[in-house]
XYZ file of C-alpha atoms in Angstrom:
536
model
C 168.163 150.499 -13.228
C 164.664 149.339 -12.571
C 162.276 147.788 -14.772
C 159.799 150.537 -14.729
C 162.494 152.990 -14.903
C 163.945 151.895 -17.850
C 161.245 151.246 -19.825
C 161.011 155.053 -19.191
C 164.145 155.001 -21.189
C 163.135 153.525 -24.280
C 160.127 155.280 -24.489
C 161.945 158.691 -23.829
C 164.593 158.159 -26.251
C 162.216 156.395 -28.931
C 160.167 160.096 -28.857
C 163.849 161.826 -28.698
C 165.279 160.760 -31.811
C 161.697 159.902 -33.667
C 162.362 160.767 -37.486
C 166.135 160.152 -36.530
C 166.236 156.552 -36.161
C 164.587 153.271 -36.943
C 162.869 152.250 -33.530
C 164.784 148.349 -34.034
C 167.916 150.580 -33.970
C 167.319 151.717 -29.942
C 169.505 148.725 -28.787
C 172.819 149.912 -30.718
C 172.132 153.457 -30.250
C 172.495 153.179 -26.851
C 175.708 151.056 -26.980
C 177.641 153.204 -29.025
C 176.288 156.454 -26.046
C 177.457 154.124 -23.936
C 180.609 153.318 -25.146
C 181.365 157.296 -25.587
C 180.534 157.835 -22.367
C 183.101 155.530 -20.985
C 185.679 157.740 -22.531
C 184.808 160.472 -20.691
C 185.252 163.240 -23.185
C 183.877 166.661 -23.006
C 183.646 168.639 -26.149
C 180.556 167.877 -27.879
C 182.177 167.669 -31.771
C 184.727 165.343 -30.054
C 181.592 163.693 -28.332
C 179.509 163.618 -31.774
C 182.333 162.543 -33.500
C 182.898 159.513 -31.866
C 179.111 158.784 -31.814
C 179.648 158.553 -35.583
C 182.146 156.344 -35.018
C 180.739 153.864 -32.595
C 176.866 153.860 -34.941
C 179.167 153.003 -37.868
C 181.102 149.959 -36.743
C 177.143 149.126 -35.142
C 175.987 149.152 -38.672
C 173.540 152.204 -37.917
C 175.710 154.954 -39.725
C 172.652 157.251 -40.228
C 171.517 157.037 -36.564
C 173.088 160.407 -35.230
C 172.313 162.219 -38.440
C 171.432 165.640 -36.222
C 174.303 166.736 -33.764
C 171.880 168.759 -31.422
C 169.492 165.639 -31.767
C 172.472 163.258 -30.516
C 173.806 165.478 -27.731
C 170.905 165.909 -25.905
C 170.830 161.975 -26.119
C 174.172 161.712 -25.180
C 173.402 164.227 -22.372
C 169.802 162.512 -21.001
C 171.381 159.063 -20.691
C 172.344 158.594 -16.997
C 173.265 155.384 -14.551
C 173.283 151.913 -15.550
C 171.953 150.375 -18.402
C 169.134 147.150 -17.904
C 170.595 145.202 -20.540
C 168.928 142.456 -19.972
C 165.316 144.417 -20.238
C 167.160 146.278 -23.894
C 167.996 143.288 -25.388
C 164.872 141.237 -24.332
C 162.927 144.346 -25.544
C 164.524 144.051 -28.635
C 164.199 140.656 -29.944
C 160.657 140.186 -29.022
C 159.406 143.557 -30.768
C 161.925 143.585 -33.237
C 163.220 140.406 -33.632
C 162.528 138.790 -37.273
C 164.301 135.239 -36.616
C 164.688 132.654 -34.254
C 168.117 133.671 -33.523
C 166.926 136.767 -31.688
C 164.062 134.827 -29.516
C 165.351 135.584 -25.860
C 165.323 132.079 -23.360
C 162.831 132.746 -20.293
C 164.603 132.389 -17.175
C 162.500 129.334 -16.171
C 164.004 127.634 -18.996
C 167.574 128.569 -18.089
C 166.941 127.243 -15.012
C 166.105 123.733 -15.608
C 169.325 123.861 -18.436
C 171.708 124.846 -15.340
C 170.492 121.666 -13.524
C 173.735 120.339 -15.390
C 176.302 122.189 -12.809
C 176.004 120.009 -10.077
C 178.968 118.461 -11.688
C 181.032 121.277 -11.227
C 182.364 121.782 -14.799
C 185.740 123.550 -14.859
C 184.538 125.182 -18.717
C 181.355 125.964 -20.111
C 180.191 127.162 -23.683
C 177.759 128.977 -23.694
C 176.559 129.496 -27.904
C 174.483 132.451 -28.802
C 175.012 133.865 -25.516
C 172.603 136.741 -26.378
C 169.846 133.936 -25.616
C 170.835 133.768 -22.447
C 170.606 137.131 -20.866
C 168.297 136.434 -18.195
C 170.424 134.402 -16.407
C 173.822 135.044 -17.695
C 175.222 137.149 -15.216
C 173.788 134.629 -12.075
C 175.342 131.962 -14.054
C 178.730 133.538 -13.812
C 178.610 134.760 -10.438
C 177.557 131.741 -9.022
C 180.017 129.641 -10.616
C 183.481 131.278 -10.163
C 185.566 128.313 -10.388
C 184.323 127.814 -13.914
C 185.787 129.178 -16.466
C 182.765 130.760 -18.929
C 182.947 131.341 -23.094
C 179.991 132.892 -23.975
C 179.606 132.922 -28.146
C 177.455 135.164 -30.268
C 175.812 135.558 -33.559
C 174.497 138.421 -33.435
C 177.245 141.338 -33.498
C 175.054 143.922 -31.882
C 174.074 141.927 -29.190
C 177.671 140.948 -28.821
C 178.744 144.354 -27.926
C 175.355 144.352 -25.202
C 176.533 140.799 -23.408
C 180.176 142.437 -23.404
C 178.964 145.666 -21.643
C 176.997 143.585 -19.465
C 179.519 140.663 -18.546
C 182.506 141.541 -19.425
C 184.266 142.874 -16.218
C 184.232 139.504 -15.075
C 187.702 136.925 -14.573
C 186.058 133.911 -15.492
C 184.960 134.862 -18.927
C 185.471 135.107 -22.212
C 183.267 136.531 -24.788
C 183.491 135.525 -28.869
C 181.802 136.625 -31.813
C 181.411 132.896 -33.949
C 178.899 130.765 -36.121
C 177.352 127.938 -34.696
C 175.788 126.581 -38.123
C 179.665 126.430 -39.681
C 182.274 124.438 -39.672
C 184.908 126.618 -38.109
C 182.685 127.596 -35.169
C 185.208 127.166 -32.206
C 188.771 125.440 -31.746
C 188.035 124.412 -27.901
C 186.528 121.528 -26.175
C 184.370 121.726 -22.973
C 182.477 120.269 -20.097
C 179.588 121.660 -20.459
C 177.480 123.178 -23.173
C 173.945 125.161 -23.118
C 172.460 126.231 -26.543
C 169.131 126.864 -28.337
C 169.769 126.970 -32.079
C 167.592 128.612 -33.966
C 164.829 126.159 -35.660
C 161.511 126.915 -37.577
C 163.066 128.406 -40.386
C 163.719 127.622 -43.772
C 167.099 128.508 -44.188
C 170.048 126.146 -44.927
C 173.359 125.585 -43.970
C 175.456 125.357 -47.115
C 178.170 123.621 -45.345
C 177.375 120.143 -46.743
C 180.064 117.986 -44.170
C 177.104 117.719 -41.642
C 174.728 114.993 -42.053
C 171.268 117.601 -41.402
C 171.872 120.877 -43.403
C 168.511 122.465 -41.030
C 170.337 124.937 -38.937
C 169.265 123.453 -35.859
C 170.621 119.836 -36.707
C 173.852 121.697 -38.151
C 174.435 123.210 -34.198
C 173.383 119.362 -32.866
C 176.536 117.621 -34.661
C 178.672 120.564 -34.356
C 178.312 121.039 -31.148
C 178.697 117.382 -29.943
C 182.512 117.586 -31.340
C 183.495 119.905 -29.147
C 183.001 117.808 -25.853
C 185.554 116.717 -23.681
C 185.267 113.101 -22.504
C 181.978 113.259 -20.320
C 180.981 116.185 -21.221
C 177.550 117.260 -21.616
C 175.664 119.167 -23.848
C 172.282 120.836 -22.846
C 170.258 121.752 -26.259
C 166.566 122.794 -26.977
C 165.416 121.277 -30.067
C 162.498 121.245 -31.592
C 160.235 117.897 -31.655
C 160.948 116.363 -35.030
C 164.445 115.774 -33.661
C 162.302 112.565 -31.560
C 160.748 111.281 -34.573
C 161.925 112.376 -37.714
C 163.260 109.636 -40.071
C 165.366 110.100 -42.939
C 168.654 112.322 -42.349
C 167.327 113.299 -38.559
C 166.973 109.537 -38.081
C 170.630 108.957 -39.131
C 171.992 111.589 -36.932
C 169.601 110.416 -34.203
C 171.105 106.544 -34.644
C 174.576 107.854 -34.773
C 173.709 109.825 -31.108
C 172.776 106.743 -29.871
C 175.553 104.490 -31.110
C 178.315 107.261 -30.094
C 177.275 108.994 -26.874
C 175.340 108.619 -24.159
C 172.009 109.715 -24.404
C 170.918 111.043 -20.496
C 167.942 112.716 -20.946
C 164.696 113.922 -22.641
C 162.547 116.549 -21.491
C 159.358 117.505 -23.705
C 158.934 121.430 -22.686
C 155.502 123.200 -22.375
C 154.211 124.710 -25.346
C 154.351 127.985 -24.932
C 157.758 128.273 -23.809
C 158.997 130.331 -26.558
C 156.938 133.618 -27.189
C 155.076 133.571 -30.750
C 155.844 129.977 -31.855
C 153.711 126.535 -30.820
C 156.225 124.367 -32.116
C 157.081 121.601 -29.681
C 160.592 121.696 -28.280
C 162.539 118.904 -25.951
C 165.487 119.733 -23.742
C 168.240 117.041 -24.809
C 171.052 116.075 -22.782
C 173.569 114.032 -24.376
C 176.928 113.312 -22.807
C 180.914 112.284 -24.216
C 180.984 108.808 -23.158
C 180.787 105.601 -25.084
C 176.942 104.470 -24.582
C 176.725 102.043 -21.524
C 173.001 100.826 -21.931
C 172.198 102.496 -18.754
C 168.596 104.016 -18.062
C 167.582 107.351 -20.156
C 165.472 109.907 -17.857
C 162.319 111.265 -19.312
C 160.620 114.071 -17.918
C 157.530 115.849 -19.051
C 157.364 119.975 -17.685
C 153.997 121.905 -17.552
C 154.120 125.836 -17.555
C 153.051 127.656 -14.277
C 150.437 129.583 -14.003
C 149.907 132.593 -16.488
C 147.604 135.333 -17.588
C 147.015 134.076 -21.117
C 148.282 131.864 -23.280
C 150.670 134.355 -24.770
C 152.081 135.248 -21.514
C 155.256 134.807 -20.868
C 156.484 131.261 -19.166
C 157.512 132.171 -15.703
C 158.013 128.760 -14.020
C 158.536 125.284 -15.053
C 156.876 122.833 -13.272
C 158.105 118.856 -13.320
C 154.907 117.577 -14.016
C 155.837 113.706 -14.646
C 158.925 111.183 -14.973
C 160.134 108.277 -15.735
C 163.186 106.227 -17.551
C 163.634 103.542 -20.500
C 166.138 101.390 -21.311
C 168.586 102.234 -23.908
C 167.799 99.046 -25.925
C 163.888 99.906 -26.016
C 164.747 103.326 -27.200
C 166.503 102.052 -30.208
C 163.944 98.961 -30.482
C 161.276 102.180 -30.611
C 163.616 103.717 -33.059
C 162.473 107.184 -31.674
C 162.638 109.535 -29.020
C 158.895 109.919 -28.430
C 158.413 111.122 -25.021
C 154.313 110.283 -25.532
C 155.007 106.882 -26.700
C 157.156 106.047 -23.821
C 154.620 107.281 -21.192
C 151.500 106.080 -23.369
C 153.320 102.431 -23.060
C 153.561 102.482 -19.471
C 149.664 102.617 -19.719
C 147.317 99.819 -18.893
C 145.561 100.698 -22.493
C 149.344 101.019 -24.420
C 150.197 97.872 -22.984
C 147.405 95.688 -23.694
C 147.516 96.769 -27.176
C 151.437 96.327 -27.376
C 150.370 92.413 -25.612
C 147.709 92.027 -28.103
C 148.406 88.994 -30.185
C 147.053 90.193 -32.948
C 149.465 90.942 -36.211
C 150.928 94.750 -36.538
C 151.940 96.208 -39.749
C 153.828 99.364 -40.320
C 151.406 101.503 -42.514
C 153.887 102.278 -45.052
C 154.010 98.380 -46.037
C 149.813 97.975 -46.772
C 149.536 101.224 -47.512
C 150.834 104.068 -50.197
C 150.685 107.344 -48.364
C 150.731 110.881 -49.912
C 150.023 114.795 -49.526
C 146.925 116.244 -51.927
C 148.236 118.297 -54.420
C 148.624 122.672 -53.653
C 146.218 124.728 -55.383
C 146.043 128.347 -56.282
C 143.614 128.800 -58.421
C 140.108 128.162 -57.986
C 136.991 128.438 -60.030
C 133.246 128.373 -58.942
C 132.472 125.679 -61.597
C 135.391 123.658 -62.402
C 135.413 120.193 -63.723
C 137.770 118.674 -60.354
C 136.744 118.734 -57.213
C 138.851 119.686 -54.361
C 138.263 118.604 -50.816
C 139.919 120.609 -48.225
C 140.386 120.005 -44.137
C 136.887 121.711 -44.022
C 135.274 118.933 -46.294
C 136.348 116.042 -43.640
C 133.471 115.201 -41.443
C 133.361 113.140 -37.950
C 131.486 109.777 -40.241
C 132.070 111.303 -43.648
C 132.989 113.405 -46.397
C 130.534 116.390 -47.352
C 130.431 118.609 -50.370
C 129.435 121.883 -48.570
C 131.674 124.402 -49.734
C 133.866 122.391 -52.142
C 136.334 124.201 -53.928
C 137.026 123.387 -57.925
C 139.606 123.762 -59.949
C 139.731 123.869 -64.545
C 142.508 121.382 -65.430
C 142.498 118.564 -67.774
C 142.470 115.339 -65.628
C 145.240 113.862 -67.195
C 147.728 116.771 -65.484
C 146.346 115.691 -61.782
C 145.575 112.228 -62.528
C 148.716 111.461 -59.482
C 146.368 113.071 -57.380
C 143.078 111.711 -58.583
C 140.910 110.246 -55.371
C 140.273 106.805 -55.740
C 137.507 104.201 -53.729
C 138.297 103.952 -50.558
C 141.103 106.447 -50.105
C 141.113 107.198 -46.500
C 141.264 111.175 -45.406
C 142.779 112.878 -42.729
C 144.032 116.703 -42.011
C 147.470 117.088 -42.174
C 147.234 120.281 -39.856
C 144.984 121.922 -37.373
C 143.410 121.339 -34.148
C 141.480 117.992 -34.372
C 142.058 114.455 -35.886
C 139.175 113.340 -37.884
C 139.218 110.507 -40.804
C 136.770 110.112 -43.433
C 137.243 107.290 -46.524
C 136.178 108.689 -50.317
C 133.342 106.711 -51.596
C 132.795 107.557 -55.875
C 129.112 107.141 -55.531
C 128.990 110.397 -53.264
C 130.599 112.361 -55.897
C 129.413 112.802 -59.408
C 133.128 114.294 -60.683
C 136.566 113.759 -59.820
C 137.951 115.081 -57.066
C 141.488 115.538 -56.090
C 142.280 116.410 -51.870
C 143.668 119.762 -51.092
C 148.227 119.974 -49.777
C 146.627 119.911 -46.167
C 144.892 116.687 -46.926
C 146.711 113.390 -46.154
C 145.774 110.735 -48.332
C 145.996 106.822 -46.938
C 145.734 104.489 -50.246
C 145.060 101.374 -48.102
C 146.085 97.713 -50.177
C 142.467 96.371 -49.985
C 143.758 93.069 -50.116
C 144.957 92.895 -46.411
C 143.618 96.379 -45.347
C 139.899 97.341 -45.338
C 139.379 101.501 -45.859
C 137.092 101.235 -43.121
C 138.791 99.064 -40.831
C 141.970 101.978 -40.816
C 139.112 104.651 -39.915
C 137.917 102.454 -37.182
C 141.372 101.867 -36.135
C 142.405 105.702 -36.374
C 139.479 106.992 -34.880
C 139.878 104.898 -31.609
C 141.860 105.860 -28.180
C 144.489 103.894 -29.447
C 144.902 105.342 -33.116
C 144.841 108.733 -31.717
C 147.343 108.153 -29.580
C 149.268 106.202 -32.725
C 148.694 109.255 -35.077
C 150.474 111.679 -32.175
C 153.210 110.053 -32.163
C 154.015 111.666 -36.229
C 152.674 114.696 -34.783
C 154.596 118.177 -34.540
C 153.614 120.952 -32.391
C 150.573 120.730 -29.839
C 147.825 123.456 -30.340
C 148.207 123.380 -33.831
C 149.025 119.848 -35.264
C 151.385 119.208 -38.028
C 151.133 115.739 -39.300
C 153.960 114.752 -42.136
C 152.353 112.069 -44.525
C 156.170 110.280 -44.604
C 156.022 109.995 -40.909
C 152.991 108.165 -41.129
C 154.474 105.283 -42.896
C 156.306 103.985 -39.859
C 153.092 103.733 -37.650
C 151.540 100.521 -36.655
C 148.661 99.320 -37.096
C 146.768 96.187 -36.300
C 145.989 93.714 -39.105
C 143.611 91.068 -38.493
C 142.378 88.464 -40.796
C 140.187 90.260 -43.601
C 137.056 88.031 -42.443
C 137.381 89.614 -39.127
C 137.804 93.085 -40.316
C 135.212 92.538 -42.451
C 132.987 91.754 -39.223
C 134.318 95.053 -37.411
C 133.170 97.496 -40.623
C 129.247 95.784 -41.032
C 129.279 95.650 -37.774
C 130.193 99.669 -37.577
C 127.994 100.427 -40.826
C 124.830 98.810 -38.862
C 125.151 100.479 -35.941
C 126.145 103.894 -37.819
C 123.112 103.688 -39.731
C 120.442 103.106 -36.569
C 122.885 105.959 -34.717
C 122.230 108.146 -37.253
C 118.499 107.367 -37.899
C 117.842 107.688 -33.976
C 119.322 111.354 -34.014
C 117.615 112.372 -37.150
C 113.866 110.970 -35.363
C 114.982 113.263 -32.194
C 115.727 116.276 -34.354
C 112.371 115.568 -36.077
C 110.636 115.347 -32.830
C 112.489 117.906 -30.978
C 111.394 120.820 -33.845
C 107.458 119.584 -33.666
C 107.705 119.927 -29.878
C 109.222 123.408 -30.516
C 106.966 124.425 -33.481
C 103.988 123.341 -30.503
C 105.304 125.392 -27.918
C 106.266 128.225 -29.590
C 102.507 129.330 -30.813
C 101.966 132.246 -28.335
């Protein structure tokens, strides 16, 4: 059935059984008229009867509620289903997880770049993901034999009414975030766990309990010798330390890494988190190159458009052994240090520090309730200006000091957002404040040991090329940044002799100062100009 044609469909029978039906229920309504139909049956109890039947084991018991309501349903439904249009309408209008979010087909694509090897099985996990190329998939590799798994029962019984007359497959109804998820091993596996959310896997055998780090490790034990799995995941798997970092050493030590692409944002509808196709093979690790690829989204509409092509955009490799020396998988860092600039600062001789070791790092404290004239300041995102901090708009907060003294600011704390669109670092001076002030849970505070770190110095530092580039590698997501204050402790910085950074700061105070002066004389000048000009 055509596109246009069957969005006919949905709108016809949305109208049709209006006040009959909940609109997310379309998708298993018209499974179980399918299923009926199959049977070929004529009378229309017999007919409604088994619609009963089929909307109960759906879980939509209350969908054919009106007999003359369901026949003429039954009746109007005609040819083919689209199921690949029903069930990628459904999860993006009704979809309320990341277990329902549909794969584009541009994105399927590149993940099928793995069958040049010919695998003789391939898993295929939450095959409901996969609609928009699941059926090309199968026909164009016959000699493979296919299991498709899914989560979702309801979209289950769609794949299976889509796929299922074909040999080389076999469809399963199993949990990728357990345990017991499968008793086979394959060649090849494609998945896109679901990431984002907050839920937990209570299953406490894996290393990660996050959902999508559950699927990671249980997916990489069911891989024959060479196989490969093929997994979207989102960034923090490239950077994260603590129990990410241990399953990301144990990858490493275990497996052969092969590849890391950094997607487009964009490439899944309604989220900017940044996601990396992962390819990590069966095989004891060989120190052999790791690809890196970076892809770009074609051209679209609008930003919210759909991703309709995937366009290679750059590449490159790294050794195994400066992977681990990195002790990440940043995709910017590796391309950054191919740079002339990246370089020269990696030759530099001057002395590098992790931050975490001159500095104590933390998140400002979450507030709910503000007053208009409270005795603590509270400086927000808002609050964090290009040079400095300002006061304009400063929330308060009523609370003794003692029960936020953790979070008290202190002389030259150094402040930067810990989300939004821009980078910009400002250091707390007292003097500029005649109350204490505490920073807001999207501020992240940098506590800098004076004694081998000026406040100052870190702006400079943070606020250059090179910083920026520094800070992205902690960053999640693109348009909107997502900083984590413990990811901040592992970044370098450089650390010069204090006499030397003492020199850089006067030397940025003094030139500041006439910087500012000069704009504030051209402002001046600029409005008596206007003030002349302006008497008609």
């Amino acid at each position: 059935m055509e596109n246009n044609k069957f969005d006919n469909y949905l709108f016809n029978y949305l109208n049709l059984l209006r006040g009959h039906m909940m609109p997310e229920e379309l998708l298993p309504v018209l499974l179980a008229i399918s299923k009926v139909k199959k049977r070929g049956l004529t009378g229309k109890q017999e007919i409604y009867d088994a619609l009963i039947k089929e909307a109960t084991e759906l879980g939509i018991p209350n969908a054919f509620d009106s007999m003359d309501v369901s026949i003429r349903a039954y009746e109007e439904l005609t040819g083919e289903i689209d199921w690949v249009s029903c069930m990628q309408n459904q999860a993006e209008k009704f979809g309320k997880s990341s277990d329902l979010i549909v794969l584009p087909e541009a994105l399927i694509k590149v993940m099928e770049g793995g069958f040049n090897k010919d695998p003789e099985s391939v898993l295929i996990v939450e095959g409901e993901k996969f609609v928009a190329r699941l059926k090309q998939m199968i026909e164009f590799h016959p000699g493979t034999q296919f299991t498709v798994s899914c989560q979702n029962h309801v979209f289950a019984e769609a794949v299976k009414m889509m796929i299922n007359d074909y040999e080389n497959v076999t469809i399963c109804e199993s949990n990728v975030y357990a345990s017991d998820f499968i008793n086979e091993k394959f060649d090849m596996i494609l998945s896109s766990p679901a990431f984002g959310g907050r839920t937990l896997s209570e299953d406490n055998t894996f290393t990660c309990r996050e959902l999508d780090m559950v699927a990671l490790e249980n997916l990489l034990t069911h891989l024959n010798s060479d196989g490969d799995l093929i997994i979207v995941l989102p960034g923090r798997i490239t950077f994260a330390q603590g129990k990410v970092g241990t399953l990301r050493s144990f990858i490493q030590s275990a497996y052969t890494l092969k590849e890391i692409d950094e997607l487009p944002t964009g490439v899944f509808t309604n989220t900017a988190i940044q996601t990396y196709l992962i390819n990590i093979q069966n095989s004891r690790p060989t120190g052999d190159d790791v690809t890196i690829r970076r892809y770009s989204a074609g051209e679209r509409k609008n930003r919210r458009s759909a991703v309709t092509e995937l366009i290679l955009e750059d590449d490159t490799f790294v050794m195994m052994d400066e992977l681990e020396e990195m002790g990440s998988w940043s995709v910017d860092r590796i391309f950054e240090q191919q740079s002339e600039e990246w370089q020269a600062f990696n030759g530099s001789s001057i002395r590098k520090e992790t931050l975490g070791n001159v500095a104590e790092i933390f998140r400002g404290k979450n507030v709910t309730k503000k007053v208009p004239n409270g005795n603590v300041g509270v400086i927000n995102i808002s609050n964090i200006g290009e040079y400095a901090l300002n006061s304009d708009n400063l929330d308060y907060i009523d609370e003794e000091e003692r029960k936020v003294s953790n979070y008290l600011l202190q002389e030259g704390d150094v402040l930067l957002p810990g989300r939004g669109t821009a980078i910009r670092v400002a250091v707390f001076h007292e003097k500029d404040f005649s109350f204490p002030c505490i920073a807001s849970s999207n501020v992240i505070v940098i506590r800098p040991d004076e004694k081998v770190l000026k406040s100052l110095y870190l702006k400079i530092f943070l606020d250059s090329p090179i910083g920026g580039k520094v800070i992205s590698q902690a960053q999640q997501g693109t348009t909107v940044m997502n900083l984590s204050y413990k990811d901040l402790n592992d970044i370098e910085v450089p650390l010069p002799p204090m006499e030397e950074q003492q020199e850089i700061t006067l030397k940025y105070e003094y030139e500041l100062r006439h910087f500012q002066e000069a704009i504030a004389q051209a402002e001046r000048r600029w409005r008596k100009v206007l003030d002349e000009l302006e008497q008609f």
